[in-house]
Short mmCIF file of C-alpha atoms in Angstrom, two decimals:
data_model
loop_
_atom_site.label_atom_id
_atom_site.label_comp_id
_atom_site.label_asym_id
_atom_site.label_seq_id
_atom_site.Cartn_x
_atom_site.Cartn_y
_atom_site.Cartn_z
CA MET A 127 4.41 5.94 -21.17
CA ASN A 128 2.09 6.76 -24.08
CA LEU A 129 3.21 7.26 -27.67
CA VAL A 130 2.84 11.05 -27.62
CA GLU A 131 5.23 11.36 -24.66
CA LEU A 132 7.63 8.89 -26.24
CA LEU A 133 7.69 10.76 -29.54
CA GLN A 134 8.51 13.99 -27.68
CA ILE A 135 11.48 12.28 -26.02
CA ALA A 136 12.59 10.79 -29.35
CA SER A 137 12.41 14.21 -31.01
CA SER A 138 16.04 14.93 -30.05
CA GLU A 139 19.13 12.89 -29.31
CA GLU A 140 19.77 14.89 -26.14
CA LYS A 141 16.35 14.03 -24.72
CA ALA A 142 16.70 10.41 -25.79
CA GLU A 143 20.12 10.11 -24.15
CA GLY A 144 18.78 11.59 -20.93
CA PHE A 145 15.84 9.19 -20.97
CA LEU A 146 18.14 6.17 -21.36
CA ARG A 147 20.53 7.44 -18.72
CA GLU A 148 17.71 7.96 -16.19
CA ARG A 149 16.69 4.34 -16.66
CA GLY A 150 20.20 3.01 -16.28
CA VAL A 151 20.48 1.82 -19.88
CA LEU A 152 23.37 4.24 -20.44
CA LYS A 153 25.84 4.21 -17.57
CA THR A 154 27.11 7.32 -15.85
CA PHE A 155 30.79 6.84 -14.98
CA ASP A 156 32.12 8.72 -11.95
CA SER A 157 35.57 7.22 -12.50
CA CYS A 158 37.56 5.68 -15.32
CA PRO A 159 36.20 2.21 -16.22
CA PHE A 160 39.78 1.08 -16.94
CA CYS A 161 42.00 2.42 -14.13
CA HIS A 162 39.29 3.82 -11.81
CA ALA A 163 40.90 7.25 -11.59
CA LYS A 164 38.54 10.14 -10.85
CA ASN A 165 40.16 12.58 -13.24
CA ILE A 166 37.86 12.12 -16.24
CA GLY A 167 36.09 14.45 -18.64
CA LYS A 168 33.96 14.68 -21.75
CA ILE A 169 36.08 15.37 -24.83
CA ARG A 170 33.54 15.01 -27.65
CA ARG A 171 29.79 14.76 -27.71
CA ASN A 172 29.73 10.99 -27.20
CA PHE A 173 33.17 10.30 -25.72
CA TYR A 174 34.91 10.58 -22.37
CA LYS A 175 38.59 10.45 -21.50
CA CYS A 176 40.65 9.52 -18.48
CA TYR A 177 43.48 12.02 -17.97
CA LYS A 178 45.50 9.49 -15.98
CA CYS A 179 45.60 6.42 -18.26
CA LYS A 180 44.67 8.46 -21.38
CA LYS A 181 42.02 5.96 -22.47
CA GLU A 182 38.74 7.02 -24.06
CA TRP A 183 35.29 5.43 -24.04
CA SER A 184 31.91 6.01 -25.59
CA VAL A 185 28.73 6.98 -23.76
CA ARG A 186 27.46 3.59 -24.98
CA LYS A 187 30.12 1.62 -23.06
CA ASP A 188 28.86 -1.45 -21.15
CA SER A 189 25.31 -1.01 -22.45
CA ILE A 190 23.07 -2.81 -24.90
CA LEU A 191 23.86 0.03 -27.31
CA GLU A 192 27.63 -0.47 -27.28
CA ASP A 193 27.78 -2.14 -30.69
CA LEU A 194 24.53 -0.73 -32.10
CA LYS A 195 25.39 2.18 -34.36
CA ILE A 196 21.93 3.72 -34.33
CA PRO A 197 20.58 6.96 -32.84
CA PHE A 198 19.28 6.78 -29.28
CA SER A 199 15.92 8.04 -30.50
CA LYS A 200 15.51 5.12 -32.90
CA PHE A 201 16.49 2.65 -30.21
CA ILE A 202 13.77 3.99 -27.91
CA LEU A 203 11.21 3.66 -30.70
CA ALA A 204 12.45 0.13 -31.51
CA VAL A 205 11.94 -0.87 -27.86
CA LYS A 206 8.38 0.45 -27.99
CA LEU A 207 7.61 -1.48 -31.18
CA PHE A 208 9.05 -4.61 -29.56
CA ILE A 209 6.81 -4.05 -26.53
CA LEU A 210 3.82 -3.69 -28.85
CA GLU A 211 4.78 -7.04 -30.45
CA VAL A 212 5.40 -5.53 -33.87
CA PRO A 213 7.65 -8.10 -35.64
CA ALA A 214 11.07 -7.05 -36.88
CA HIS A 215 10.14 -7.48 -40.55
CA LYS A 216 7.51 -4.76 -40.09
CA SER A 217 9.15 -2.47 -37.54
CA HIS A 218 12.34 -1.99 -39.58
CA LYS A 219 10.25 -0.14 -42.17
CA GLU A 220 8.66 2.09 -39.52
CA LEU A 221 12.10 2.86 -38.10
CA ASP A 222 13.78 3.29 -41.49
CA LEU A 223 16.47 0.82 -40.45
CA ALA A 224 17.88 -2.22 -42.21
CA TYR A 225 16.06 -5.43 -41.32
CA ASN A 226 19.29 -7.00 -40.01
CA THR A 227 19.80 -4.04 -37.66
CA THR A 228 16.26 -4.25 -36.32
CA HIS A 229 16.54 -8.02 -35.93
CA LYS A 230 19.78 -7.50 -33.99
CA ILE A 231 18.04 -5.06 -31.64
CA TYR A 232 15.19 -7.52 -31.05
CA THR A 233 17.67 -10.34 -30.43
CA LYS A 234 19.53 -8.26 -27.85
CA LEU A 235 16.26 -7.37 -26.11
CA ARG A 236 15.34 -11.05 -25.85
CA GLN A 237 18.79 -11.92 -24.53
CA CYS A 238 18.48 -9.24 -21.85
CA ILE A 239 15.07 -10.58 -20.85
CA TYR A 240 16.51 -14.10 -20.65
CA LYS A 241 19.28 -12.95 -18.30
CA PHE A 242 16.84 -10.98 -16.16
CA VAL A 243 14.32 -13.82 -15.85
CA SER A 244 17.03 -16.42 -15.19
CA LYS A 245 18.22 -14.46 -12.13
CA ASP A 246 14.79 -14.70 -10.45
CA ASP A 247 15.27 -17.36 -7.77
CA GLN A 248 12.22 -16.46 -5.66
CA LEU A 249 10.20 -19.59 -4.87
CA LEU A 250 6.56 -19.80 -5.92
CA SER A 251 4.18 -20.70 -3.10
CA GLY A 252 0.57 -21.03 -1.98
CA GLU A 253 -1.65 -22.67 -4.57
CA VAL A 254 0.39 -23.76 -7.55
CA GLU A 255 -0.44 -25.45 -10.86
CA ILE A 256 2.12 -27.50 -12.77
CA ASP A 257 1.98 -29.05 -16.22
CA GLU A 258 4.13 -29.84 -19.27
CA SER A 259 3.64 -28.94 -22.90
CA TYR A 260 5.37 -29.63 -26.21
CA PHE A 261 6.57 -27.24 -28.89
CA GLY A 262 7.91 -27.41 -32.43
CA GLY A 263 8.79 -30.38 -34.57
CA LYS A 264 6.63 -32.32 -36.94
CA ARG A 265 3.68 -34.28 -35.69
CA LYS A 266 4.82 -37.77 -36.65
CA GLY A 267 4.43 -40.88 -34.60
CA SER A 268 2.91 -40.56 -31.14
CA ARG A 269 1.04 -37.43 -30.13
CA GLY A 270 0.63 -35.63 -26.82
CA ARG A 271 3.00 -36.74 -24.07
CA GLY A 272 6.07 -38.22 -25.65
CA ALA A 273 5.35 -36.66 -29.06
CA LYS A 274 8.37 -37.10 -31.31
CA ASN A 275 10.50 -34.22 -32.58
CA LYS A 276 9.07 -31.80 -30.04
CA ILE A 277 10.64 -29.75 -27.24
CA PRO A 278 9.23 -30.57 -23.79
CA VAL A 279 8.60 -27.53 -21.59
CA PHE A 280 7.69 -27.65 -17.90
CA GLY A 281 5.53 -24.89 -16.47
CA ILE A 282 4.71 -23.80 -12.92
CA LEU A 283 2.05 -21.17 -12.22
CA GLU A 284 1.36 -19.58 -8.85
CA ARG A 285 -2.30 -18.62 -8.69
CA ASN A 286 -2.55 -14.81 -8.59
CA GLY A 287 1.22 -14.74 -9.10
CA LYS A 288 3.96 -15.51 -11.57
CA VAL A 289 4.55 -18.30 -14.03
CA LYS A 290 7.93 -19.97 -14.53
CA VAL A 291 8.82 -22.19 -17.46
CA GLU A 292 11.83 -24.29 -18.32
CA ILE A 293 12.89 -26.46 -21.24
CA VAL A 294 13.49 -29.98 -19.90
CA LYS A 295 15.26 -32.96 -21.41
CA ASP A 296 12.30 -35.26 -20.68
CA VAL A 297 9.13 -35.47 -18.58
CA SER A 298 10.28 -38.23 -16.24
CA ALA A 299 9.40 -38.07 -12.56
CA GLU A 300 13.04 -37.34 -11.69
CA THR A 301 13.21 -34.33 -14.03
CA LEU A 302 9.85 -32.77 -13.15
CA LEU A 303 10.23 -33.28 -9.39
CA ARG A 304 13.71 -31.74 -9.49
CA GLU A 305 12.37 -28.65 -11.29
CA THR A 306 9.46 -28.39 -8.85
CA ILE A 307 11.75 -28.54 -5.82
CA LYS A 308 13.94 -25.78 -7.33
CA LYS A 309 11.03 -23.42 -7.97
CA VAL A 310 8.26 -24.13 -5.42
CA LYS A 311 8.31 -23.65 -1.65
CA ARG A 312 7.81 -26.82 0.37
CA GLY A 313 4.35 -27.06 1.92
CA SER A 314 2.65 -25.44 -1.07
CA LEU A 315 -0.51 -27.00 -2.49
CA ILE A 316 0.19 -28.26 -6.00
CA TYR A 317 -2.51 -29.09 -8.52
CA THR A 318 -1.75 -31.44 -11.41
CA ASP A 319 -3.50 -33.80 -13.78
CA LYS A 320 -3.14 -37.57 -13.42
CA PHE A 321 0.27 -37.84 -15.12
CA LYS A 322 2.31 -40.47 -13.23
CA SER A 323 5.48 -38.34 -13.12
CA TYR A 324 3.81 -36.26 -10.38
CA ASP A 325 3.28 -39.24 -8.07
CA GLY A 326 6.13 -38.35 -5.69
CA LEU A 327 5.21 -34.75 -4.82
CA VAL A 328 3.88 -35.58 -1.33
CA MET A 329 7.10 -37.42 -0.48
CA TYR A 330 9.02 -34.17 -1.04
CA GLY A 331 6.91 -32.08 1.32
CA PHE A 332 4.21 -30.73 -1.00
CA LYS A 333 0.45 -31.02 -0.69
CA HIS A 334 -0.95 -32.52 -3.86
CA GLU A 335 -4.36 -32.68 -5.50
CA ARG A 336 -5.16 -34.03 -8.97
CA ILE A 337 -7.79 -33.49 -11.62
CA ASP A 338 -8.73 -36.27 -13.99
CA LYS A 339 -9.29 -34.35 -17.23
CA SER A 340 -10.79 -37.38 -18.92
CA VAL A 341 -13.74 -36.95 -16.56
CA LYS A 342 -13.91 -33.15 -16.08
CA PHE A 343 -11.66 -30.10 -16.30
CA ALA A 344 -12.35 -28.71 -12.83
CA ASN A 345 -13.55 -29.93 -9.47
CA GLY A 346 -13.96 -26.88 -7.28
CA LYS A 347 -10.47 -25.44 -6.79
CA VAL A 348 -8.85 -28.53 -8.25
CA TYR A 349 -7.90 -27.61 -11.83
CA ILE A 350 -4.92 -26.61 -13.96
CA ASN A 351 -6.73 -24.17 -16.23
CA GLY A 352 -4.30 -21.38 -15.33
CA ILE A 353 -1.15 -23.06 -16.62
CA GLU A 354 -3.05 -24.46 -19.61
CA GLY A 355 -4.16 -20.91 -20.38
CA PHE A 356 -0.51 -19.88 -20.36
CA TRP A 357 0.35 -22.62 -22.87
CA SER A 358 -2.39 -21.31 -25.16
CA TYR A 359 -1.03 -17.78 -24.75
CA VAL A 360 2.49 -18.91 -25.74
CA LYS A 361 1.45 -21.03 -28.70
CA GLU A 362 -0.79 -18.33 -30.13
CA ARG A 363 2.04 -15.79 -30.09
CA LEU A 364 4.68 -18.16 -31.43
CA LEU A 365 2.55 -18.83 -34.52
CA LYS A 366 3.24 -15.38 -35.96
CA PHE A 367 6.99 -16.09 -36.11
CA HIS A 368 6.39 -18.91 -38.60
CA GLY A 369 8.89 -21.16 -36.90
CA VAL A 370 11.59 -20.58 -34.29
CA SER A 371 14.86 -22.52 -34.32
CA LYS A 372 15.66 -24.81 -31.41
CA ASP A 373 18.70 -22.70 -30.56
CA ASN A 374 16.60 -19.53 -30.22
CA PHE A 375 13.44 -21.08 -28.77
CA ILE A 376 14.54 -20.50 -25.15
CA TYR A 377 14.76 -16.73 -25.77
CA TYR A 378 11.24 -16.55 -27.22
CA LEU A 379 9.91 -18.76 -24.44
CA LYS A 380 11.45 -16.60 -21.72
CA GLU A 381 10.23 -13.45 -23.47
CA LEU A 382 6.67 -14.75 -23.25
CA GLU A 383 7.15 -15.75 -19.61
CA PHE A 384 8.32 -12.18 -18.98
CA ARG A 385 5.44 -10.62 -20.92
CA TYR A 386 2.91 -12.73 -19.02
CA ASN A 387 4.35 -11.88 -15.61
CA PHE A 388 4.74 -8.14 -16.27
CA MET A 389 1.87 -7.47 -18.66
CA ASP A 390 0.58 -4.66 -16.42
CA ASN A 391 3.94 -2.87 -16.33
CA ILE A 392 5.80 -4.08 -19.39
CA ASP A 393 7.53 -0.79 -20.32
CA ASP A 394 9.19 -0.12 -16.96
CA SER A 395 9.99 -3.80 -16.47
CA LEU A 396 11.77 -4.07 -19.81
CA TYR A 397 13.87 -0.98 -19.14
CA LYS A 398 14.77 -2.50 -15.77
CA CYS A 399 16.12 -5.49 -17.72
CA LEU A 400 18.10 -3.24 -20.04
CA GLY A 401 19.55 -1.26 -17.17
CA GLY A 402 20.85 -4.38 -15.46
CA ILE A 403 22.34 -6.37 -18.30
CA ASN A 404 25.79 -6.37 -16.71
#
């Protein structure tokens, strides 16, 4: 959806509410969410009531908007600014909202993405590249693999398909093979570099080819340029946040996994996340 169409929808609360309801962000209750009776009705603009148990609920119930006291129109615009990668410290001025409110919206969006991505248990297959990378911390002591004070992240990329990433406790063979088995279909052809933790892939039913990057970066179809390109994509975008805490890093990481996988349909995909948060 382009900005002109979005601004038309955001021009009234009625249109904005309809837009969010169509996408499942706002739920439509056919029965009471408390006692499940069918005898319900709208009593005020944003409230419904059950005439059996006498309880009332807001149109925002069980949605990402339940504890966000902002107009629907501003929420829609905030989602668009998030999609466009406008940081919260800039978008709050465009939205005429407090920074803390805008930051809360962005945090909720990232949490929804995390839940959505975490539910994807479809195995990657075909030709697959795997690699690890390291994020955060200060560059003291050893560099590269085993760098101190950094968060190890394992990545798996299906060529012409999705990428999946996971924070791991270490890059031992046991850890990386376990993650590979969980995410890649047996019989797939896996490309790696010469890192020794990948030595056991064939024993677990995978085909395995390696590239020695100290000699060259590609040998025909044997390369890991795809997953390395993803690492560059992630690191470039993380720079603009000027530091992400370890506690929140997983949400930013999964956001970038999501953006990479759905870059051609990011708007609809994000609203799908928001409509399925429960």
